[in-house]
PDB file of C-alpha atoms and ligand atoms in Angstrom:
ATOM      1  CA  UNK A 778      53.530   3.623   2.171  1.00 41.00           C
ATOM      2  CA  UNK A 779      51.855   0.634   0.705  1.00 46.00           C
ATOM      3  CA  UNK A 780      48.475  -0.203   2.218  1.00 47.00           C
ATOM      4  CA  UNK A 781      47.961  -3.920   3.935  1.00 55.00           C
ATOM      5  CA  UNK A 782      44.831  -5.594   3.145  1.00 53.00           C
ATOM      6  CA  UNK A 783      43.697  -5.339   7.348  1.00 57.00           C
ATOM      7  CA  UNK A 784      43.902  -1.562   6.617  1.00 63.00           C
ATOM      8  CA  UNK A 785      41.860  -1.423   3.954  1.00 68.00           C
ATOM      9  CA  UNK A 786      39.035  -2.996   5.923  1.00 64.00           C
ATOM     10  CA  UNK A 787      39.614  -1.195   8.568  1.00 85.00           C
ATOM     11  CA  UNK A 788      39.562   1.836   6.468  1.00 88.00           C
ATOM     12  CA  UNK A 789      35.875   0.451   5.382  1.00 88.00           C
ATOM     13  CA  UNK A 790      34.992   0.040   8.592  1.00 91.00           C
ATOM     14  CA  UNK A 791      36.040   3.009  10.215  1.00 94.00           C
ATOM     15  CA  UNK A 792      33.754   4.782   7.677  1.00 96.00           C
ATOM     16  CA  UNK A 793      30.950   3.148   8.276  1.00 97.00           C
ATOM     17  CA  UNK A 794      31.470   3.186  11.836  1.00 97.00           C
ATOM     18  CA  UNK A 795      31.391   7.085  11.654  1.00 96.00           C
ATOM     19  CA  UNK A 796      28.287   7.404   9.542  1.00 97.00           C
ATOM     20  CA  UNK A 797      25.995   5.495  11.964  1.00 97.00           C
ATOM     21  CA  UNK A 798      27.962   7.134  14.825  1.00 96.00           C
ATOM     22  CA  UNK A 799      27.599  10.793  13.385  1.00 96.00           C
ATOM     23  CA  UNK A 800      23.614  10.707  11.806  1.00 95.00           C
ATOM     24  CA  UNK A 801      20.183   9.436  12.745  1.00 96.00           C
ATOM     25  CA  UNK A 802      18.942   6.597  10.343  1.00 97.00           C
ATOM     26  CA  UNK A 803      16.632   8.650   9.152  1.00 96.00           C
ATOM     27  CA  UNK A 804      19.106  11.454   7.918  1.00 96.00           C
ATOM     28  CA  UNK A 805      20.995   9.258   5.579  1.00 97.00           C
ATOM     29  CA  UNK A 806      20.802   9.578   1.496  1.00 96.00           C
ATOM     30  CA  UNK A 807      19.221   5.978   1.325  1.00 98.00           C
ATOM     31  CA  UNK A 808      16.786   5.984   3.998  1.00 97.00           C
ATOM     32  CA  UNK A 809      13.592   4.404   3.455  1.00 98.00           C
ATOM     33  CA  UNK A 810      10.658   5.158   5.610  1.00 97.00           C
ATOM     34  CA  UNK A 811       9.098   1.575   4.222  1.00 97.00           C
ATOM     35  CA  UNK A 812      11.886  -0.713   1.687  1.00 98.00           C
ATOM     36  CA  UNK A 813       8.239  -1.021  -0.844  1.00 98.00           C
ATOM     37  CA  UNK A 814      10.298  -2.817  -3.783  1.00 98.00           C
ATOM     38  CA  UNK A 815      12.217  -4.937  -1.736  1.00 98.00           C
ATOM     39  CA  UNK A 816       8.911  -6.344  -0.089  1.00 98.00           C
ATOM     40  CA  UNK A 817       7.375  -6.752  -3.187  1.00 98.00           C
ATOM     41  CA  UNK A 818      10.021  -8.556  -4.719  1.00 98.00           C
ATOM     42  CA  UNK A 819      10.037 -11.473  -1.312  1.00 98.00           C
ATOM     43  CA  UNK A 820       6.685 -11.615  -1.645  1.00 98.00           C
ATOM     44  CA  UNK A 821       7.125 -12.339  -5.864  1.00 98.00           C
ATOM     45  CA  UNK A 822       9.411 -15.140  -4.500  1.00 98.00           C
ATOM     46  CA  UNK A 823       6.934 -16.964  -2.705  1.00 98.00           C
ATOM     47  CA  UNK A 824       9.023 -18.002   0.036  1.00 98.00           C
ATOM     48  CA  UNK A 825       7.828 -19.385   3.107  1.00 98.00           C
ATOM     49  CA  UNK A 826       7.797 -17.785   6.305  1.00 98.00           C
ATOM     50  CA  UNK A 827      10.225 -20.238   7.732  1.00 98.00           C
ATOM     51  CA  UNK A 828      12.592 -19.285   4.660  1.00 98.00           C
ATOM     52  CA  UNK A 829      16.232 -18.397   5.848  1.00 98.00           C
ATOM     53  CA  UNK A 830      16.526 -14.260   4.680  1.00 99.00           C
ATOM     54  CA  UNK A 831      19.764 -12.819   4.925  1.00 99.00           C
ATOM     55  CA  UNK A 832      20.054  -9.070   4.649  1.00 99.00           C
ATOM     56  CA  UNK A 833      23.803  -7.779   3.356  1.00 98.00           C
ATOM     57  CA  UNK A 834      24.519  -4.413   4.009  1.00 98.00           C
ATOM     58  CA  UNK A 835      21.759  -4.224   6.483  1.00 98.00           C
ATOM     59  CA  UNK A 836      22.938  -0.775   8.029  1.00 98.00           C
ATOM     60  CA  UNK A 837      19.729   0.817  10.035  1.00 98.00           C
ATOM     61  CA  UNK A 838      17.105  -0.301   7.430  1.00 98.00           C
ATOM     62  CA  UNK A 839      13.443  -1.579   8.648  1.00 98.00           C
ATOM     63  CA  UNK A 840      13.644  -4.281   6.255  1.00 98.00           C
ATOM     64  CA  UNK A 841      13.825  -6.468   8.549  1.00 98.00           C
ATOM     65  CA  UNK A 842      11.461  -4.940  11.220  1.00 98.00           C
ATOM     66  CA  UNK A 843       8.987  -5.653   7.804  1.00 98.00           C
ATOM     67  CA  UNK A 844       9.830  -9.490   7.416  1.00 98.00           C
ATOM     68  CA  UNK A 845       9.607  -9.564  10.857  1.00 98.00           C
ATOM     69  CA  UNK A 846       5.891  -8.409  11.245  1.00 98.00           C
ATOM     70  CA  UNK A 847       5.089 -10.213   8.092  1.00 98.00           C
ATOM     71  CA  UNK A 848       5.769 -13.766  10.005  1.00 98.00           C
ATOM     72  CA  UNK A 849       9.485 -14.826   8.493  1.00 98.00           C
ATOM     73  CA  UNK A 850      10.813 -16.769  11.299  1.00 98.00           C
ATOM     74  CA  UNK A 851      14.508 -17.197  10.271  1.00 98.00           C
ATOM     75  CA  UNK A 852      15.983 -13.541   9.391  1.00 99.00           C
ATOM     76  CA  UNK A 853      19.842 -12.744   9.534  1.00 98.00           C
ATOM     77  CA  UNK A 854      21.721  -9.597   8.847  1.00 98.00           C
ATOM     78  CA  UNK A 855      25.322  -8.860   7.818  1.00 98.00           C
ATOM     79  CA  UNK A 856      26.514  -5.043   8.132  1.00 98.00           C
ATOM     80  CA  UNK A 857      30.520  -4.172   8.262  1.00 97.00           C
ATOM     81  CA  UNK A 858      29.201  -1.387  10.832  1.00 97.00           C
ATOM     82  CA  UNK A 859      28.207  -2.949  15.151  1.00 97.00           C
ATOM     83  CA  UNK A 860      27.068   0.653  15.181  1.00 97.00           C
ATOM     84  CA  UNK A 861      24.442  -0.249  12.409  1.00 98.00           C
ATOM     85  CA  UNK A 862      23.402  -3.046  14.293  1.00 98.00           C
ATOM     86  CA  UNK A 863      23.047  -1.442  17.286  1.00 98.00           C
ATOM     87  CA  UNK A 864      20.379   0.534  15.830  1.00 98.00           C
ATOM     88  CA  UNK A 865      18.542  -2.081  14.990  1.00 98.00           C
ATOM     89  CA  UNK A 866      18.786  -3.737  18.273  1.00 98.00           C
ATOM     90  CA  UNK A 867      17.978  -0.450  19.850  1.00 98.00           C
ATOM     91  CA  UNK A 868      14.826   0.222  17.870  1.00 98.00           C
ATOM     92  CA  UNK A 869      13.641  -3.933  17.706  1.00 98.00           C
ATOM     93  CA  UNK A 870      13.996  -4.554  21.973  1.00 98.00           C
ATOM     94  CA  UNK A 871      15.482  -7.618  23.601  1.00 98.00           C
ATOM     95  CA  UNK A 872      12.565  -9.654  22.207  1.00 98.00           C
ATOM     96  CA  UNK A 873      12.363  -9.291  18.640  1.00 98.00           C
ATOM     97  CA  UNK A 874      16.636  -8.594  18.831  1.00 98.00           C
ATOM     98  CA  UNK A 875      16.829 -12.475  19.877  1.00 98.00           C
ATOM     99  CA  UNK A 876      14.960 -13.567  17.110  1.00 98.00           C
ATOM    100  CA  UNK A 877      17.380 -12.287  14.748  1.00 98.00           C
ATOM    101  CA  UNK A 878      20.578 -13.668  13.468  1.00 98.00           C
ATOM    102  CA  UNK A 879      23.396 -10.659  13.538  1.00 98.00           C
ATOM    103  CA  UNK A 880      26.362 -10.897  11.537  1.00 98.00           C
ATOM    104  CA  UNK A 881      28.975  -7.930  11.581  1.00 98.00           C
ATOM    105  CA  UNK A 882      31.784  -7.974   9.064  1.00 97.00           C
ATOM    106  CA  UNK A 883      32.877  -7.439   5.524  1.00 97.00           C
ATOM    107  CA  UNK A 884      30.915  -9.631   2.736  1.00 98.00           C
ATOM    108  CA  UNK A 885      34.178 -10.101   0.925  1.00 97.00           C
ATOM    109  CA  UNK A 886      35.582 -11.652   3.664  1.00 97.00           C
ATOM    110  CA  UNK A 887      32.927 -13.246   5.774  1.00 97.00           C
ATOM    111  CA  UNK A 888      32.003 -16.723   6.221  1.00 97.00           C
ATOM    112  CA  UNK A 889      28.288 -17.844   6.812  1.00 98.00           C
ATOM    113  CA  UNK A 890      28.356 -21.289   8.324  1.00 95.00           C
ATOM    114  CA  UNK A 891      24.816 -22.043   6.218  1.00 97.00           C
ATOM    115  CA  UNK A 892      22.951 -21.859   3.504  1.00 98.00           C
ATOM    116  CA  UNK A 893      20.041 -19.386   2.732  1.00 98.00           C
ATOM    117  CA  UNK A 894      16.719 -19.282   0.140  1.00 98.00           C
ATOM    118  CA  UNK A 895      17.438 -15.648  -0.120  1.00 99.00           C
ATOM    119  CA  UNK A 896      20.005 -12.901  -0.052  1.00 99.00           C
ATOM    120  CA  UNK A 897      18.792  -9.347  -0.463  1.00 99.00           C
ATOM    121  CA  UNK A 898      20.714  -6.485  -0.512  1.00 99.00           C
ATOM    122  CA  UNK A 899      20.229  -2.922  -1.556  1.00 98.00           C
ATOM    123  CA  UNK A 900      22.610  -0.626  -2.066  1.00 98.00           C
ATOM    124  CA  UNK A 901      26.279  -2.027  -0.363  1.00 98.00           C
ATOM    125  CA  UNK A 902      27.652  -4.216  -3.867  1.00 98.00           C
ATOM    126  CA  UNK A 903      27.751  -1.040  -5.803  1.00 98.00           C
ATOM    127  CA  UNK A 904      30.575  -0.086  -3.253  1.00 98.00           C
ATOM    128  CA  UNK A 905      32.548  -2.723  -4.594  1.00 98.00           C
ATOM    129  CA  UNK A 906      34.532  -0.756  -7.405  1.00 98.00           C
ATOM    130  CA  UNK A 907      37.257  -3.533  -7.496  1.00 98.00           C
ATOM    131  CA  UNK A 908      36.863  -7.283  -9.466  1.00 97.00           C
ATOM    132  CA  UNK A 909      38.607  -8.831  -6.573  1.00 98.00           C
ATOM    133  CA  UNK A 910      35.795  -7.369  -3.884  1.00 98.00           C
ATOM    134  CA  UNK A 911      33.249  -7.858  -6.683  1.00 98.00           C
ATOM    135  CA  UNK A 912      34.348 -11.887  -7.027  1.00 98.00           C
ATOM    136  CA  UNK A 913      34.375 -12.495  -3.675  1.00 98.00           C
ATOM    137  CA  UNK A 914      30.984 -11.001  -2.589  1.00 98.00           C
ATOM    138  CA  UNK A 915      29.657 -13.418  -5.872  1.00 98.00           C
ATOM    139  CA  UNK A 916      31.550 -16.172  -4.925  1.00 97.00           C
ATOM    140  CA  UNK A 917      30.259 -15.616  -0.891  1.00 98.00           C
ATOM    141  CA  UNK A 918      26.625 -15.428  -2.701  1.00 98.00           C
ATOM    142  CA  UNK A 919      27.332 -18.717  -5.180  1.00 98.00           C
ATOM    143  CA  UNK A 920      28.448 -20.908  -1.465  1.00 97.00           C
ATOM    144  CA  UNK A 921      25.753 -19.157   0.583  1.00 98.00           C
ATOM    145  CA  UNK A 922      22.472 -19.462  -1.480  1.00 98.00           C
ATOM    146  CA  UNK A 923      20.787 -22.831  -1.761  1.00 98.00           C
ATOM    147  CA  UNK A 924      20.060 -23.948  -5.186  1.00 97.00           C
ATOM    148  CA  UNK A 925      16.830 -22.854  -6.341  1.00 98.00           C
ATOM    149  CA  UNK A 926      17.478 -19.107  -3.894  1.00 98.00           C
ATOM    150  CA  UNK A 927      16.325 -16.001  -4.487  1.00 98.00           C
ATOM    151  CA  UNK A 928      18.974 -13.156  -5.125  1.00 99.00           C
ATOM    152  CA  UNK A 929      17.593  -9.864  -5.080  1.00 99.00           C
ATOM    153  CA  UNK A 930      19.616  -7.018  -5.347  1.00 99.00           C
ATOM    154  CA  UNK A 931      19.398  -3.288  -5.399  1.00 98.00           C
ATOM    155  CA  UNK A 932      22.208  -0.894  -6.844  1.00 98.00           C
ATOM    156  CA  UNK A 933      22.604   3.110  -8.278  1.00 98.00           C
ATOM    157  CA  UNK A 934      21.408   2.566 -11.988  1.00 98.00           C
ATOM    158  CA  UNK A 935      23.025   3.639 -14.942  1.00 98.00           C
ATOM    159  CA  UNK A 936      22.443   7.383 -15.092  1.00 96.00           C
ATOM    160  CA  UNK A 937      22.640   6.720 -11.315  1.00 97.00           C
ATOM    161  CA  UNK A 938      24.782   8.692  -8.722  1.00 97.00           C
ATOM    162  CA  UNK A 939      28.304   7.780  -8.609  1.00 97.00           C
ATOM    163  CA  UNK A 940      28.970   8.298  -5.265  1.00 96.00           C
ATOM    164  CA  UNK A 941      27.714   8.077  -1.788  1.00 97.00           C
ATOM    165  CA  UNK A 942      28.022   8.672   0.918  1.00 95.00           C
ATOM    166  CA  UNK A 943      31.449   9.809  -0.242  1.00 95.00           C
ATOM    167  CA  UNK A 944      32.512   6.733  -1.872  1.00 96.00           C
ATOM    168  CA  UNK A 945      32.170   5.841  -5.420  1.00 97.00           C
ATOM    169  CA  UNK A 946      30.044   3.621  -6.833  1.00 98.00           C
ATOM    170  CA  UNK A 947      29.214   1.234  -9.806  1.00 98.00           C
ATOM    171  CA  UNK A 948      25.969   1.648 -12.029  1.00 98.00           C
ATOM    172  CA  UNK A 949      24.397  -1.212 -13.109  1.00 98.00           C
ATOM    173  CA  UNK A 950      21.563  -1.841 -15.457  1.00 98.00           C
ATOM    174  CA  UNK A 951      20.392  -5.841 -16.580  1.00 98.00           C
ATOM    175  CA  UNK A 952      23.326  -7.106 -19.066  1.00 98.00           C
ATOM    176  CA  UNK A 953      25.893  -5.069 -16.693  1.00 98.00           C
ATOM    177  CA  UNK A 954      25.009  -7.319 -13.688  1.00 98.00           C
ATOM    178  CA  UNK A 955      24.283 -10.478 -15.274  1.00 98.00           C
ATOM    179  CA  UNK A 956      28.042 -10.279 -16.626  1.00 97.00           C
ATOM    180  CA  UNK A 957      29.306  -9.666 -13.669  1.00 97.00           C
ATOM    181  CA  UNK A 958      27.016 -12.949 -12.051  1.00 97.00           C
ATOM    182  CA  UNK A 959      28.512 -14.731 -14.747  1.00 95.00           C
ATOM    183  CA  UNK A 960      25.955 -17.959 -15.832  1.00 93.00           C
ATOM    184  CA  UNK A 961      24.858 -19.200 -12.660  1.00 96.00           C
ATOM    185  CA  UNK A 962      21.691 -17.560 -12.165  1.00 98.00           C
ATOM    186  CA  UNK A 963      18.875 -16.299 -13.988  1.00 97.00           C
ATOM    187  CA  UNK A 964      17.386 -12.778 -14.370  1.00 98.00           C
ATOM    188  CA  UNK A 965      13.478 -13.231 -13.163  1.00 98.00           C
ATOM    189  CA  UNK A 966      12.499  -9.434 -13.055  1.00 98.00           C
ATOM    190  CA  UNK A 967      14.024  -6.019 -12.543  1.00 98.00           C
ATOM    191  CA  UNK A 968      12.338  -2.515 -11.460  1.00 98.00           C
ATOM    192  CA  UNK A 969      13.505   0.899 -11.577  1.00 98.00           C
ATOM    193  CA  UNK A 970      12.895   3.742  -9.002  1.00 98.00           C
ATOM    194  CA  UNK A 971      13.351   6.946  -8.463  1.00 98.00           C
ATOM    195  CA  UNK A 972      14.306   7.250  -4.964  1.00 98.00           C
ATOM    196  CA  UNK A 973      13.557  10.148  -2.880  1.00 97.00           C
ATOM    197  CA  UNK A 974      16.039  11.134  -0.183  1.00 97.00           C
ATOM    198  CA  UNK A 975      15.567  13.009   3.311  1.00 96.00           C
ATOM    199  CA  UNK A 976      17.158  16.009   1.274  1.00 95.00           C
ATOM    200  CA  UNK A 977      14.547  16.045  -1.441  1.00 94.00           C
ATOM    201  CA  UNK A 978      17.187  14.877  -4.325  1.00 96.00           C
ATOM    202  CA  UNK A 979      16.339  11.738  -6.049  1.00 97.00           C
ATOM    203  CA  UNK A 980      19.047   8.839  -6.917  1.00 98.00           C
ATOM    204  CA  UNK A 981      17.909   6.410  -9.703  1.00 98.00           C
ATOM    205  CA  UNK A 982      18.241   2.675  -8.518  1.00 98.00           C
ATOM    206  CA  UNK A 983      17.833  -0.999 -10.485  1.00 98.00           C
ATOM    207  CA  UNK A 984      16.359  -3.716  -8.211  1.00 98.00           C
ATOM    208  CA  UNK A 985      17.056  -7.015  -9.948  1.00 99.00           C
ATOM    209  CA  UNK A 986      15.512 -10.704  -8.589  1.00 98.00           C
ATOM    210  CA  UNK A 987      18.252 -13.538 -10.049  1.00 98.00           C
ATOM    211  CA  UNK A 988      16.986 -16.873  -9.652  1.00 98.00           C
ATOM    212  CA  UNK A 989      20.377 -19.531  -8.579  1.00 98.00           C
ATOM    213  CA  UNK A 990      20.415 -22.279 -11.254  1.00 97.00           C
ATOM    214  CA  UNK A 991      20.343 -25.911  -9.875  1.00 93.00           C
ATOM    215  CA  UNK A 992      23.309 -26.598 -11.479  1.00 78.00           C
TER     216      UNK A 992
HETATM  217  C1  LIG B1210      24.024   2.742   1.572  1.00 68.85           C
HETATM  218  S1  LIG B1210      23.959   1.752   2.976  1.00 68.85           S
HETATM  219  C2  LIG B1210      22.474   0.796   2.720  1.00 68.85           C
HETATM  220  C3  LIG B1210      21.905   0.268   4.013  1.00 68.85           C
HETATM  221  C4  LIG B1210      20.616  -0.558   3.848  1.00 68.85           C
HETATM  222  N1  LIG B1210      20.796  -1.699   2.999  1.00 68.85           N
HETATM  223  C5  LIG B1210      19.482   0.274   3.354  1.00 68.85           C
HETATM  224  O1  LIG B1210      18.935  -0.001   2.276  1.00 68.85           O
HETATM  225  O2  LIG B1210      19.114   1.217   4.072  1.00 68.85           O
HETATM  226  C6  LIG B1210      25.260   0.576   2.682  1.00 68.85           C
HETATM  227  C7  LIG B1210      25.489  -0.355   3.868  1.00 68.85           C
HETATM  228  O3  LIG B1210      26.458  -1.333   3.533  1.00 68.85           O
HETATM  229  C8  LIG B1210      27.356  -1.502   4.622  1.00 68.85           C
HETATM  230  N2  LIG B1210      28.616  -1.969   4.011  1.00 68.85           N
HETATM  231  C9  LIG B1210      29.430  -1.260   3.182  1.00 68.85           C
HETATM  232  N3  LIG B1210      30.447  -2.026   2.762  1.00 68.85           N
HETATM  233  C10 LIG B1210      30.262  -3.255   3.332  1.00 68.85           C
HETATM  234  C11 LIG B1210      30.978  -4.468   3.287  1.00 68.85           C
HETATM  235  N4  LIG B1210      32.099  -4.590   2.557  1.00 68.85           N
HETATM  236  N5  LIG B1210      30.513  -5.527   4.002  1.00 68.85           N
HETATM  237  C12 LIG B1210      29.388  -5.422   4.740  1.00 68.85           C
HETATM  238  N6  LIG B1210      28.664  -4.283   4.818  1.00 68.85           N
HETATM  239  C13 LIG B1210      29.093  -3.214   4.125  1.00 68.85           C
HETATM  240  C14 LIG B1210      27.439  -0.149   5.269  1.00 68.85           C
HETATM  241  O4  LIG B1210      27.833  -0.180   6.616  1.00 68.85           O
HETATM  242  C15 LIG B1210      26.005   0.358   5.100  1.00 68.85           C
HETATM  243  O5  LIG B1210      25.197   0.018   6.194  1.00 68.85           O
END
C-alpha cells in the first residue's frame, strides 16, 4: 500500500511523540547538560537581546532556558513533538513558559507568520535524508530569516553516526552543506565536537554559523 504524505508525518510524529513519552531528557543520545557551542556561536553573532531566536528541533534542550537567563527577550521554538514542549513548559513554570513563543509541527511544512535574526538548530536537518524535505526546510529558512540573520546549525559530521535515535541521518562537513544552502548565505565559522552522550559513547558533530546574504 502506497504511503500518503499525512502518514508520513504522522509517522514522524508518532516517533517523536514516543521518545519524549518513553525517556527522561536527560537519557537521550543528544542530551546536553549546557548547549556550550551553540552559546558561543549567539554570542559570536552579536545579536541583541531583543533579537527574534527561533529554535528548530527544540525537543527538551535548555537552550533556551540559557537565552533566557542571558536576557533575549523574543525566543520561539518549533519541535514536531507537544510532548517535547511539554517538557519545557514543565521544567520553565507558567512565568518564563509565557515568555516564550511555542511552535509544534514539521519544519517542512510549517509556516512562521514572521521573520527572525536567527535560526539555530542542532541536530533535527540531518533527519532530512530526502531533497524534497531538505528544500523545503531551506526554503522555510530563506522566507523566515531576515536579511543580514544568523543561521547556525548543528548536524552528525562526516565520520559521524548515521543514525539516531533509530533513524538515519546525513553527515555533513563545510562544502557538503554550503551545496546544499545553495548561494544565499555565507559560511562565517564552523566547529567540531566530540560529543559525549549519557551512555559514555561519543558522536562527532559540525556546528556551522551561515551568514543570509542581503540579496
Ligand atoms: C536529536 S533531537 C535534538 C533536540 C535538541 N535540538 C537538542 O539539541 O537537544 C531532534 C529533534 O528534532 C525534532 N524533529 C525531528 N524531525 C522534525 C521535523 N520534521 N520538524 C520539527 N521537528 C522535528 C524531534 O522531535 C527532536 O526533538
Amino acid at each position: 500500500m502506497s504511503k500518503k504524505p499525512g502518514q508520513v508525518v504522522n509517522q514522524k510524529n508518532n516517533h517523536w511523540q514516543q521518545v519524549y513519552l518513553e525517556k527522561s531528557p536527560s537519557s537521550v543520545s543528544w542530551y546536553q547538560n549546557s548547549p556550550d557551542h551553540s552559546l558561543t556561536l549567539v554570542t559570536k553573532t552579536g545579536i541583541s537581546q531583543k533579537a527574534a531566536i527561533l529554535d528548530i528541533g527544540c525537543g527538551a534542550s535548555v537552550f533556551v532556558d540559557k537565552l533566557l537567563a542571558e536576557g533575549f527577550k523574543d525566543l520561539s521554538v518549533l519541535d514536531i513533538s507537544a510532548h517535547a514542549l511539554d517538557l519545557i513548559k514543565a521544567r520553565l513554570g507558567p512565568s518564563d513558559s509565557a515568555k516564550i513563543e511555542w511552535h509544534e509541527g514539521d519544519i517542512t511544512k510549517y509556516s512562521f507568520r514572521r521573520r527572525y535574526h536567527l535560526w539555530h538548530d542542532r541536530a533535527t536537518f540531518h533527519f532530512l535524508t530526502t531533497s524534497e524535505d531538505r528544500s523545503a526546510y531551506i526554503s522555510n529558512l530563506k522566507q523566515s530569516l531576515l536579511p543580514g540573520g544568523h543561521f547556525i546549525l548543528a548536524t552528525f559530521a562526516v565520520g559521524g553516526p548515521k543514525k539516531c535515535s533509530g533513524l538515519a541521518t546525513v553527515q555533513y562537513d563545510a562544502v557538503r552543506i554550503s551545496k546544499e544552502l545553495g548561494d544565499g548565505f555565507y559560511l562565517q565559522e564552523t566547529i567540531q565536537e566530540l560529543h559525549k552522550t549519557p551512555f559514555d559513547t561519543t558522536q562527532l558533530f559540525s556546528y556551522f554559523w551561515f551568514i543570509k546574504k542581503h540579496h
